[in-house]
Short mmCIF file of C-alpha atoms and ligand atoms in Angstrom, two decimals:
data_model
loop_
_atom_site.label_atom_id
_atom_site.label_comp_id
_atom_site.label_asym_id
_atom_site.label_seq_id
_atom_site.Cartn_x
_atom_site.Cartn_y
_atom_site.Cartn_z
CA MET I 1 79.69 86.22 76.98
CA LYS I 2 78.81 83.96 74.04
CA GLU I 3 78.04 86.93 71.80
CA MET I 4 81.34 88.49 72.78
CA ALA I 5 83.22 85.27 71.94
CA GLU I 6 81.62 85.16 68.48
CA TYR I 7 82.44 88.80 67.86
CA ILE I 8 86.06 88.26 68.90
CA ASN I 9 86.35 85.20 66.70
CA ASP I 10 85.51 87.26 63.61
CA ILE I 11 88.27 89.83 64.18
CA ASP I 12 91.02 89.99 61.58
CA VAL I 13 94.31 90.42 63.46
CA SER I 14 96.32 90.99 60.28
CA LYS I 15 94.77 94.45 60.26
CA GLN I 16 95.84 97.30 62.58
CA ALA I 17 94.52 97.34 66.14
CA PRO I 18 91.54 99.68 66.58
CA VAL I 19 92.10 102.69 68.80
CA ALA I 20 88.72 102.81 70.55
CA GLU I 21 87.88 100.65 73.58
CA PRO I 22 86.63 98.03 74.22
CA ASN I 23 87.21 97.00 70.56
CA ARG I 24 90.93 97.43 70.91
CA GLN I 25 90.97 94.88 73.72
CA TYR I 26 88.80 92.44 71.78
CA TYR I 27 91.42 92.65 69.02
CA PHE I 28 94.21 91.82 71.49
CA ILE I 29 92.20 89.00 73.03
CA LYS I 30 92.07 87.43 69.58
CA LYS I 31 95.75 88.10 68.98
CA ALA I 32 96.83 86.71 72.37
CA SER I 33 94.62 83.67 71.84
CA GLU I 34 96.59 82.82 68.70
CA TYR I 35 99.86 82.99 70.62
CA VAL I 36 98.38 80.80 73.35
CA LYS I 37 97.13 78.31 70.76
CA ALA I 38 100.61 78.06 69.27
CA ALA I 39 102.27 77.67 72.68
CA SER I 40 99.73 75.08 73.69
CA LYS I 41 100.44 73.08 70.52
CA GLU I 42 104.12 73.21 71.29
CA ALA I 43 103.51 72.06 74.86
CA GLY I 44 101.10 69.36 73.72
CA ARG I 45 98.49 70.36 76.30
CA PRO I 46 96.18 73.26 77.14
CA LEU I 47 97.89 76.17 78.91
CA THR I 48 96.62 76.98 82.38
CA PHE I 49 96.41 79.97 84.72
CA CYS I 50 96.11 80.63 88.44
CA VAL I 51 95.08 84.04 89.78
CA THR I 52 95.81 84.74 93.46
CA THR I 53 94.04 87.69 95.03
CA PHE I 54 95.31 89.61 98.03
CA GLY I 55 93.29 92.24 99.85
CA CYS I 56 89.78 93.56 99.53
CA GLN I 57 86.53 92.93 97.62
CA MET I 58 87.60 95.45 95.02
CA ASN I 59 90.61 93.29 94.19
CA ALA I 60 88.43 90.17 94.18
CA ARG I 61 86.22 91.82 91.57
CA ASP I 62 89.26 92.91 89.52
CA SER I 63 90.47 89.30 89.60
CA GLU I 64 87.19 88.16 88.06
CA LYS I 65 87.94 90.51 85.18
CA LEU I 66 91.43 89.03 84.82
CA VAL I 67 89.98 85.52 84.80
CA GLY I 68 87.37 86.54 82.20
CA ILE I 69 90.09 87.84 79.88
CA LEU I 70 92.37 84.82 80.44
CA GLU I 71 89.58 82.39 79.63
CA GLN I 72 88.69 84.29 76.46
CA ILE I 73 92.34 84.05 75.47
CA GLY I 74 92.22 80.29 75.85
CA TYR I 75 93.90 79.61 79.18
CA GLN I 76 92.23 77.08 81.50
CA GLU I 77 91.99 77.51 85.25
CA GLU I 78 94.40 75.52 87.45
CA VAL I 79 94.01 75.76 91.22
CA ASP I 80 97.51 74.55 91.99
CA GLU I 81 99.79 77.52 91.48
CA ASP I 82 102.88 75.36 91.03
CA LYS I 83 101.35 73.65 88.01
CA ALA I 84 99.97 76.76 86.26
CA ASP I 85 101.53 78.23 83.12
CA PHE I 86 100.42 81.76 83.95
CA VAL I 87 100.52 82.85 87.58
CA ILE I 88 99.08 86.24 88.49
CA TYR I 89 99.21 87.97 91.82
CA ASN I 90 96.65 90.69 92.23
CA THR I 91 98.33 92.51 95.10
CA CYS I 92 97.30 94.69 98.03
CA THR I 93 99.42 97.27 99.79
CA VAL I 94 97.13 98.57 102.51
CA ARG I 95 99.38 97.07 105.16
CA GLU I 96 103.06 96.21 104.96
CA ASN I 97 102.67 92.49 105.71
CA ALA I 98 100.70 91.96 102.48
CA ASN I 99 103.73 93.22 100.53
CA MET I 100 106.11 90.88 102.35
CA ARG I 101 103.92 87.91 101.46
CA VAL I 102 104.13 88.75 97.76
CA TYR I 103 107.94 88.94 97.79
CA GLY I 104 108.10 85.66 99.70
CA ARG I 105 105.89 83.83 97.24
CA LEU I 106 107.69 85.29 94.23
CA GLY I 107 110.87 83.65 95.47
CA GLN I 108 109.14 80.27 95.30
CA LEU I 109 107.78 80.97 91.81
CA LYS I 110 111.28 81.52 90.48
CA ALA I 111 112.05 77.84 91.03
CA ALA I 112 108.79 76.74 89.36
CA LYS I 113 109.52 78.91 86.34
CA LYS I 114 112.91 77.28 85.82
CA LYS I 115 111.15 73.95 85.33
CA ASN I 116 108.40 75.19 82.99
CA PRO I 117 109.46 76.99 79.77
CA HIS I 118 105.88 78.14 79.12
CA MET I 119 105.45 79.79 82.47
CA MET I 120 104.64 83.47 82.76
CA ILE I 121 104.29 85.55 85.90
CA GLY I 122 102.08 88.64 86.08
CA LEU I 123 101.83 91.13 88.91
CA CYS I 124 99.14 93.74 89.22
CA GLY I 125 97.06 95.60 91.79
CA CYS I 126 97.75 98.25 94.40
CA MET I 127 101.31 97.31 95.30
CA MET I 128 102.41 97.88 91.69
CA GLN I 129 101.31 101.51 91.91
CA GLU I 130 104.20 102.18 94.28
CA PRO I 131 107.32 103.22 92.34
CA HIS I 132 109.74 101.67 94.85
CA VAL I 133 108.06 98.28 94.40
CA VAL I 134 108.45 98.35 90.62
CA GLU I 135 112.10 99.43 91.00
CA LYS I 136 112.77 96.49 93.28
CA LEU I 137 111.07 94.07 90.87
CA LYS I 138 113.06 95.43 87.93
CA THR I 139 116.37 94.96 89.68
CA SER I 140 115.86 91.79 91.70
CA TYR I 141 113.00 89.87 90.08
CA HIS I 142 113.94 89.61 86.38
CA PHE I 143 111.82 86.53 85.94
CA VAL I 144 108.55 88.49 86.25
CA ASP I 145 106.91 88.89 82.82
CA ILE I 146 104.14 91.46 83.14
CA ILE I 147 103.63 94.26 85.65
CA PHE I 148 100.61 96.55 85.54
CA GLY I 149 98.61 98.63 87.98
CA THR I 150 95.10 99.33 89.15
CA HIS I 151 94.12 101.77 86.39
CA ASN I 152 94.74 99.63 83.32
CA ILE I 153 93.46 96.17 84.21
CA TYR I 154 91.25 96.39 81.15
CA LYS I 155 94.44 96.31 79.01
CA PHE I 156 95.46 92.88 80.27
CA ALA I 157 95.01 91.15 76.89
CA GLU I 158 97.07 93.82 75.15
CA LEU I 159 99.87 93.39 77.69
CA ILE I 160 99.84 89.62 77.25
CA ALA I 161 100.05 89.98 73.46
CA THR I 162 102.91 92.46 73.87
CA ARG I 163 104.73 90.04 76.14
CA PHE I 164 104.45 87.22 73.60
CA GLU I 165 105.87 89.53 70.94
CA SER I 166 108.64 91.25 72.88
CA ARG I 167 109.92 88.42 75.07
CA ARG I 168 110.90 91.06 77.65
CA MET I 169 109.41 92.23 80.93
CA VAL I 170 106.36 94.36 80.09
CA ILE I 171 105.68 97.17 82.55
CA ASP I 172 102.65 99.45 82.25
CA ILE I 173 101.73 101.55 85.26
CA TRP I 174 99.56 104.65 85.10
CA LYS I 175 99.67 107.27 87.80
CA ASP I 176 95.97 107.99 87.56
CA THR I 177 93.13 107.83 85.06
CA ASP I 178 89.75 109.29 84.32
CA LYS I 179 88.92 106.38 82.05
CA ILE I 180 86.35 103.67 82.78
CA VAL I 181 86.18 100.96 80.10
CA GLU I 182 82.89 99.07 79.96
CA ASP I 183 81.88 95.74 78.42
CA LEU I 184 84.96 93.63 78.98
CA PRO I 185 84.75 89.93 79.77
CA SER I 186 84.64 88.81 83.39
CA GLU I 187 84.16 85.41 84.96
CA ARG I 188 82.18 85.25 88.22
CA LYS I 189 83.42 83.19 91.10
CA PHE I 190 79.83 82.48 92.18
CA SER I 191 76.98 81.95 89.72
CA PHE I 192 74.36 83.52 92.02
CA LYS I 193 76.11 86.58 93.46
CA SER I 194 78.47 89.17 92.14
CA GLY I 195 80.40 92.28 93.06
CA VAL I 196 79.59 95.33 90.94
CA ASN I 197 81.92 98.33 90.90
CA ILE I 198 79.99 101.54 91.21
CA MET I 199 83.00 103.78 91.63
CA PHE I 200 86.77 103.65 91.63
CA GLY I 201 89.40 105.49 93.66
CA CYS I 202 89.13 107.59 96.79
CA ASN I 203 89.37 111.31 97.55
CA ASN I 204 89.44 111.16 101.31
CA PHE I 205 93.12 110.95 102.11
CA CYS I 206 92.81 109.48 105.56
CA SER I 207 96.33 110.15 106.80
CA TYR I 208 97.30 106.49 107.31
CA CYS I 209 95.91 105.18 104.05
CA ILE I 210 97.73 104.49 100.82
CA VAL I 211 94.58 103.79 98.79
CA PRO I 212 94.13 107.31 97.37
CA TYR I 213 97.70 107.13 96.05
CA VAL I 214 97.37 103.71 94.44
CA ARG I 215 93.75 103.76 93.30
CA GLY I 216 93.65 107.39 92.20
CA ARG I 217 90.90 109.98 92.36
CA GLU I 218 87.27 109.13 92.84
CA ARG I 219 85.37 108.26 89.63
CA SER I 220 81.77 107.08 89.57
CA ARG I 221 80.43 104.79 86.91
CA ASN I 222 77.48 105.97 84.91
CA PRO I 223 74.21 104.75 86.53
CA LYS I 224 73.03 103.41 83.17
CA ASP I 225 76.11 101.19 82.86
CA ILE I 226 75.65 99.93 86.43
CA ILE I 227 71.99 99.10 85.91
CA ARG I 228 72.69 97.42 82.57
CA GLU I 229 75.42 95.30 84.16
CA ILE I 230 73.15 94.23 87.01
CA GLU I 231 70.27 93.45 84.64
CA ARG I 232 72.59 91.21 82.64
CA LEU I 233 73.84 89.53 85.80
CA VAL I 234 70.29 88.88 86.95
CA ALA I 235 69.42 87.42 83.55
CA ASP I 236 72.41 85.14 84.08
CA GLY I 237 71.20 83.85 87.46
CA VAL I 238 72.53 86.39 89.96
CA VAL I 239 70.23 87.15 92.91
CA GLU I 240 72.59 89.17 95.12
CA VAL I 241 74.89 92.04 94.23
CA MET I 242 77.55 93.74 96.31
CA LEU I 243 78.01 97.34 95.17
CA LEU I 244 81.67 98.20 95.52
CA GLY I 245 83.48 101.46 96.11
CA GLN I 246 86.03 102.83 98.60
CA ASN I 247 83.40 105.27 99.77
CA VAL I 248 80.02 104.42 98.27
CA ASN I 249 78.34 107.26 100.14
CA SER I 250 79.98 109.82 97.91
CA TYR I 251 78.81 108.04 94.75
CA GLY I 252 77.72 110.21 91.85
CA LYS I 253 79.27 113.50 92.88
CA ASN I 254 81.49 113.73 89.81
CA LEU I 255 78.93 112.56 87.27
CA GLU I 256 77.78 114.90 84.54
CA GLU I 257 74.32 114.62 86.03
CA PRO I 258 75.07 114.17 89.73
CA MET I 259 73.13 111.50 91.56
CA SER I 260 73.29 110.34 95.17
CA PHE I 261 74.07 106.82 96.31
CA ALA I 262 70.59 106.61 97.83
CA GLN I 263 69.07 107.45 94.44
CA LEU I 264 71.20 104.83 92.73
CA LEU I 265 70.04 102.25 95.29
CA GLN I 266 66.42 103.07 94.57
CA LYS I 267 66.98 102.46 90.86
CA ILE I 268 68.74 99.16 91.54
CA GLU I 269 65.96 98.09 93.89
CA LYS I 270 63.56 98.21 90.94
CA ILE I 271 65.45 95.56 88.96
CA GLU I 272 63.15 92.60 88.75
CA GLY I 273 64.61 89.28 89.79
CA LEU I 274 67.30 90.86 91.94
CA GLU I 275 66.70 89.76 95.53
CA ARG I 276 69.46 91.22 97.63
CA ILE I 277 71.62 94.33 97.57
CA ARG I 278 74.75 94.82 99.65
CA PHE I 279 77.32 97.60 99.51
CA MET I 280 80.77 98.40 100.75
CA THR I 281 82.37 100.61 102.15
CA SER I 282 80.55 103.47 103.85
CA HIS I 283 82.44 106.45 105.18
CA PRO I 284 80.60 107.77 108.26
CA LYS I 285 81.14 111.41 107.25
CA ASP I 286 79.12 110.94 104.04
CA LEU I 287 76.33 108.66 105.23
CA SER I 288 73.18 110.67 104.56
CA ASP I 289 69.73 110.69 106.18
CA GLU I 290 68.42 110.00 102.68
CA LEU I 291 70.36 106.72 102.63
CA ILE I 292 69.06 105.71 106.06
CA GLU I 293 65.53 106.35 104.82
CA VAL I 294 66.09 104.28 101.69
CA MET I 295 67.52 101.42 103.74
CA LYS I 296 64.60 101.57 106.11
CA ASN I 297 62.06 101.26 103.30
CA SER I 298 63.91 98.78 101.15
CA LYS I 299 62.93 95.15 100.76
CA LYS I 300 66.16 94.21 99.04
CA ILE I 301 68.95 96.06 100.84
CA CYS I 302 70.50 93.66 103.32
CA ARG I 303 70.35 94.37 107.03
CA HIS I 304 74.08 94.94 107.29
CA LEU I 305 76.19 98.06 107.34
CA HIS I 306 79.97 98.13 107.41
CA LEU I 307 80.82 101.46 109.00
CA PRO I 308 84.54 101.79 109.71
CA VAL I 309 85.19 103.85 112.84
CA GLN I 310 89.01 103.44 112.79
CA SER I 311 89.37 105.03 116.26
CA GLY I 312 87.10 106.13 119.09
CA SER I 313 89.23 109.11 120.03
CA THR I 314 88.20 112.43 118.51
CA GLU I 315 91.80 113.58 118.83
CA ILE I 316 93.12 110.62 116.83
CA LEU I 317 90.25 110.82 114.33
CA LYS I 318 91.36 114.37 113.63
CA LYS I 319 94.94 113.27 113.04
CA MET I 320 93.59 110.49 110.82
CA ASN I 321 91.71 113.14 108.80
CA ARG I 322 88.46 111.20 109.18
CA ARG I 323 86.36 114.35 109.56
CA TYR I 324 83.97 113.15 112.27
CA THR I 325 84.13 113.08 116.05
CA LYS I 326 83.43 110.22 118.42
CA GLU I 327 80.10 111.83 119.30
CA GLN I 328 79.08 112.31 115.67
CA TYR I 329 79.86 108.66 114.94
CA LEU I 330 77.82 107.45 117.92
CA GLU I 331 74.96 109.73 116.94
CA LEU I 332 75.01 108.28 113.43
CA VAL I 333 74.89 104.75 114.81
CA HIS I 334 71.95 105.76 116.99
CA LYS I 335 70.07 107.21 114.01
CA ILE I 336 70.66 104.10 111.91
CA ARG I 337 69.58 101.74 114.68
CA GLU I 338 66.46 103.77 115.31
CA ALA I 339 65.47 103.55 111.63
CA VAL I 340 66.56 99.95 111.05
CA PRO I 341 66.51 98.19 114.44
CA ASP I 342 67.60 94.78 113.19
CA ILE I 343 70.65 96.09 111.32
CA SER I 344 73.94 94.34 111.84
CA LEU I 345 76.84 96.75 112.24
CA THR I 346 80.46 95.90 111.51
CA THR I 347 83.55 98.06 111.52
CA ASP I 348 87.29 98.48 110.96
CA ILE I 349 89.54 99.64 113.80
CA ILE I 350 93.20 100.64 113.72
CA VAL I 351 95.27 100.31 116.90
CA GLY I 352 98.55 102.14 117.47
CA PHE I 353 98.12 105.13 115.18
CA PRO I 354 100.96 107.64 115.83
CA GLY I 355 100.37 109.56 119.05
CA GLU I 356 97.67 107.18 120.34
CA THR I 357 97.72 107.39 124.15
CA GLU I 358 96.22 104.89 126.58
CA GLU I 359 93.32 107.37 127.00
CA ASP I 360 92.77 107.47 123.24
CA PHE I 361 92.77 103.71 123.15
CA LEU I 362 90.21 103.58 125.97
CA GLU I 363 87.97 105.85 123.88
CA THR I 364 88.09 103.21 121.14
CA MET I 365 87.22 100.52 123.68
CA ASP I 366 84.35 102.70 124.82
CA VAL I 367 82.92 102.97 121.29
CA VAL I 368 83.19 99.20 120.91
CA LYS I 369 81.29 98.71 124.17
CA GLN I 370 78.64 101.28 123.28
CA VAL I 371 78.01 100.21 119.69
CA ARG I 372 78.32 96.47 120.30
CA TYR I 373 79.37 95.55 116.77
CA ASP I 374 78.32 92.27 115.23
CA SER I 375 81.93 91.95 114.19
CA ALA I 376 84.98 94.12 113.76
CA PHE I 377 88.16 93.89 111.72
CA THR I 378 90.98 95.03 113.95
CA PHE I 379 94.29 96.14 112.48
CA ILE I 380 97.64 97.10 113.88
CA TYR I 381 98.66 100.43 112.39
CA SER I 382 101.07 99.87 109.53
CA LYS I 383 103.32 102.68 108.38
CA ARG I 384 102.87 103.31 104.65
CA THR I 385 105.62 105.37 103.03
CA GLY I 386 104.21 108.42 101.30
CA THR I 387 101.24 108.89 103.62
CA PRO I 388 101.15 111.84 106.08
CA ALA I 389 100.97 109.52 109.10
CA ALA I 390 104.26 107.84 108.18
CA VAL I 391 106.17 110.98 109.15
CA MET I 392 104.12 111.88 112.24
CA ASP I 393 105.90 112.08 115.60
CA ASN I 394 105.30 109.59 118.29
CA GLN I 395 105.05 106.28 116.46
CA ILE I 396 103.93 103.77 119.10
CA PRO I 397 106.30 100.98 120.24
CA ASP I 398 105.35 97.49 119.04
CA ASP I 399 104.87 95.99 122.52
CA VAL I 400 102.43 98.74 123.55
CA VAL I 401 100.43 98.32 120.33
CA LYS I 402 100.35 94.54 120.68
CA HIS I 403 99.05 94.78 124.25
CA ARG I 404 96.27 97.18 123.16
CA PHE I 405 95.45 95.06 120.14
CA ASP I 406 95.01 91.93 122.27
CA ARG I 407 92.70 93.72 124.70
CA LEU I 408 90.63 95.13 121.85
CA LEU I 409 90.35 91.80 120.09
CA LYS I 410 89.17 90.09 123.26
CA GLU I 411 86.49 92.73 123.82
CA VAL I 412 85.35 92.66 120.18
CA GLN I 413 85.10 88.88 120.18
CA SER I 414 83.20 88.55 123.42
CA ILE I 415 80.68 91.23 122.39
CA SER I 416 80.25 89.76 118.94
CA ALA I 417 79.55 86.27 120.37
CA GLU I 418 76.81 87.80 122.55
CA VAL I 419 75.35 89.91 119.74
CA CYS I 420 75.40 87.03 117.29
CA SER I 421 73.40 84.72 119.55
CA VAL I 422 70.31 86.97 119.73
CA HIS I 423 68.86 85.40 116.59
CA GLU I 424 68.63 81.93 118.13
CA ASN I 425 65.21 80.33 117.58
CA THR I 426 64.18 82.70 114.80
CA MET I 427 63.43 82.08 111.13
CA GLN I 428 65.75 83.79 108.67
CA SER I 429 65.86 84.05 104.95
CA VAL I 430 69.13 82.55 103.76
CA LEU I 431 70.98 82.52 100.44
CA VAL I 432 72.63 79.12 100.08
CA GLU I 433 76.23 79.70 98.95
CA SER I 434 78.07 76.38 99.05
CA MET I 435 78.33 72.88 100.37
CA ASN I 436 79.76 72.85 103.87
CA ASP I 437 83.55 72.51 103.92
CA HIS I 438 83.62 69.97 106.74
CA ASP I 439 80.40 68.00 106.52
CA GLU I 440 78.98 66.90 103.17
CA ARG I 441 75.46 66.57 104.56
CA LEU I 442 75.34 70.31 105.25
CA VAL I 443 75.12 73.42 103.12
CA THR I 444 76.26 76.90 104.11
CA GLY I 445 74.13 79.98 103.60
CA ARG I 446 74.26 83.69 104.37
CA MET I 447 71.55 85.65 106.12
CA SER I 448 70.63 89.20 105.25
CA ASN I 449 72.72 90.37 108.24
CA ASN I 450 75.78 88.61 106.77
CA LEU I 451 75.95 85.82 109.37
CA LEU I 452 76.49 82.28 108.17
CA VAL I 453 74.32 79.29 108.94
CA HIS I 454 75.01 75.61 108.27
CA PHE I 455 72.06 73.25 107.79
CA PRO I 456 71.18 69.92 106.20
CA GLY I 457 70.75 70.17 102.43
CA ASP I 458 72.28 69.30 99.09
CA ALA I 459 73.95 70.99 96.13
CA SER I 460 70.64 71.65 94.38
CA LEU I 461 70.00 74.40 96.94
CA ILE I 462 73.07 76.46 96.00
CA GLY I 463 72.02 79.90 94.75
CA LYS I 464 68.50 79.62 96.21
CA ILE I 465 66.99 81.73 98.97
CA VAL I 466 65.30 79.58 101.60
CA ASP I 467 63.82 80.01 105.08
CA VAL I 468 65.95 78.53 107.79
CA TYR I 469 65.19 78.09 111.46
CA LEU I 470 68.22 78.97 113.62
CA LYS I 471 68.55 76.22 116.17
CA GLU I 472 71.84 76.99 117.81
CA CYS I 473 74.42 79.76 117.80
CA LYS I 474 78.01 78.51 117.73
CA GLY I 475 79.75 81.80 118.46
CA PHE I 476 80.02 83.39 115.02
CA TYR I 477 77.72 81.15 113.02
CA TYR I 478 74.55 79.12 113.40
CA ILE I 479 73.36 75.58 112.99
CA GLY I 480 69.88 75.57 111.46
CA GLU I 481 67.18 73.63 109.76
CA MET I 482 65.31 74.39 106.56
CA LYS I 483 61.58 74.88 106.93
CA ASN I 484 60.37 75.08 103.34
CA ILE I 485 61.31 73.18 100.24
CA PRO I 486 61.88 75.57 97.35
N1 LIG B 501 97.47 100.46 108.83
C1 LIG B 501 96.54 99.64 109.38
N2 LIG B 501 95.32 99.50 108.88
C2 LIG B 501 95.00 100.20 107.78
N3 LIG B 501 93.88 100.28 107.06
C3 LIG B 501 94.06 101.13 106.04
N4 LIG B 501 95.32 101.61 106.07
C4 LIG B 501 95.92 101.06 107.16
C5 LIG B 501 97.20 101.19 107.72
N5 LIG B 501 98.13 101.98 107.21
C6 LIG B 501 92.65 99.56 107.42
C7 LIG B 501 91.51 100.52 107.69
C8 LIG B 501 90.61 100.32 106.51
C9 LIG B 501 90.87 98.88 106.17
C10 LIG B 501 90.48 98.48 104.80
O1 LIG B 501 92.25 98.73 106.34
O2 LIG B 501 90.87 100.12 108.89
O3 LIG B 501 89.26 100.58 106.80
FE1 LIG B 502 91.62 104.79 102.72
FE2 LIG B 502 90.10 106.54 104.02
FE3 LIG B 502 89.79 106.17 101.35
FE4 LIG B 502 89.04 104.24 103.07
S1 LIG B 502 88.16 106.29 102.94
S2 LIG B 502 90.23 103.99 101.16
S3 LIG B 502 90.56 104.42 104.70
S4 LIG B 502 91.59 107.02 102.36
#
């Protein structure tokens, strides 16, 4: 980061912007920083930013890139959105309610902007990839300054510079891209762990899902770039990485020299100093025996697999275009558990998909009872315009869906409380993540299986891996005690 800052400092912005990336963006970082310096002088104080992230881990990682660029430009972080000079919403559109929240909060920002002449508002992320959203913003939300999508986050500095120059709403949305720009700044939320994108986009077109339309076609990053990024992270104190992709199991298929996800994992495993590897998300149809074998033999891959089932009914799975049956899913779970007995399994489930009958729903309940997930994210089906499911017959009435959802949630929670408690009175290796939110004598750490444990300790432990004895299960987390002093 320091080297990058020095390089950027030496750029002459009176010359033309370079065409090649990432140099072009370095140029605009310098240019934008001069505008920010001038504005900050006028305001008589440093300018601040606040990035709010909606949605998934992928968005969280993108936000770290936004923060990295903003800090290079000279903005300082401000946690209170109402006080910030640059407010950015990195949006999600997987379900309708996320969209409604963004519109609601934008209404409040309008008032804040009236009071602060330096304030800018930026919107990016999945929601911006939907043309009807951008239309609505253009007509009813004139006070928004910058709108961009999921494919051109790397251009953030350029868009900010353009906004300073044009004084008009800047909109830049790409339908799709085959471009992956490396070596841009990014600012990690945690010093000791980091998300690492290994691929972007999705080719699966599950019939309910808007992701393939807003994140574009599947593109894998070059393994060399991934390894180099992780090596740098490790040199900077990171001990745990979360490899991110919509469907990590199909990693590498479109590379010039194709490589499987399992092969990539083996390369990452060799990085010295890296202690833990996690990944997300796995599509059951692409989870290979090779991957199970690699997980079984690995010392670093965490004992946790997120394996979205979505529905337990083969009929509904077919309509969802998931390309596996209930039996195939259960067989896969069996194979994984046989190879890695202590694995923690989590899932995503959608209730109320069009045409879902009570029998279909009971199939889902049956899978939940058979698999006994450590935890499950349960969602009410949300109709996304443009997806095949949105125009399917037989959309399910709200009251029926709600009743099913409540039954499912109850089952999921009671199973997960039982499953969680099996580790009581065992020793576990734990990565200490933070001070406890409620009790300053405690720290909070994460086990390999993703469960949290709270135990006595102080801030010096944050980022360290320690052995903790699990004294008591409290439903979804543990109270423990450290047994060794690092
Ligand atoms: N309605 C409800 N849930 C959805 N998901 C994706 N699209 C929808 C939708 N239209 C859920 C899936 C996915 C998770 C990230 O979000 O379960 O795995
Ligand atoms: Fe959506 Fe299916 Fe792709 Fe996941 S795999 S992002 S649910 S289309």
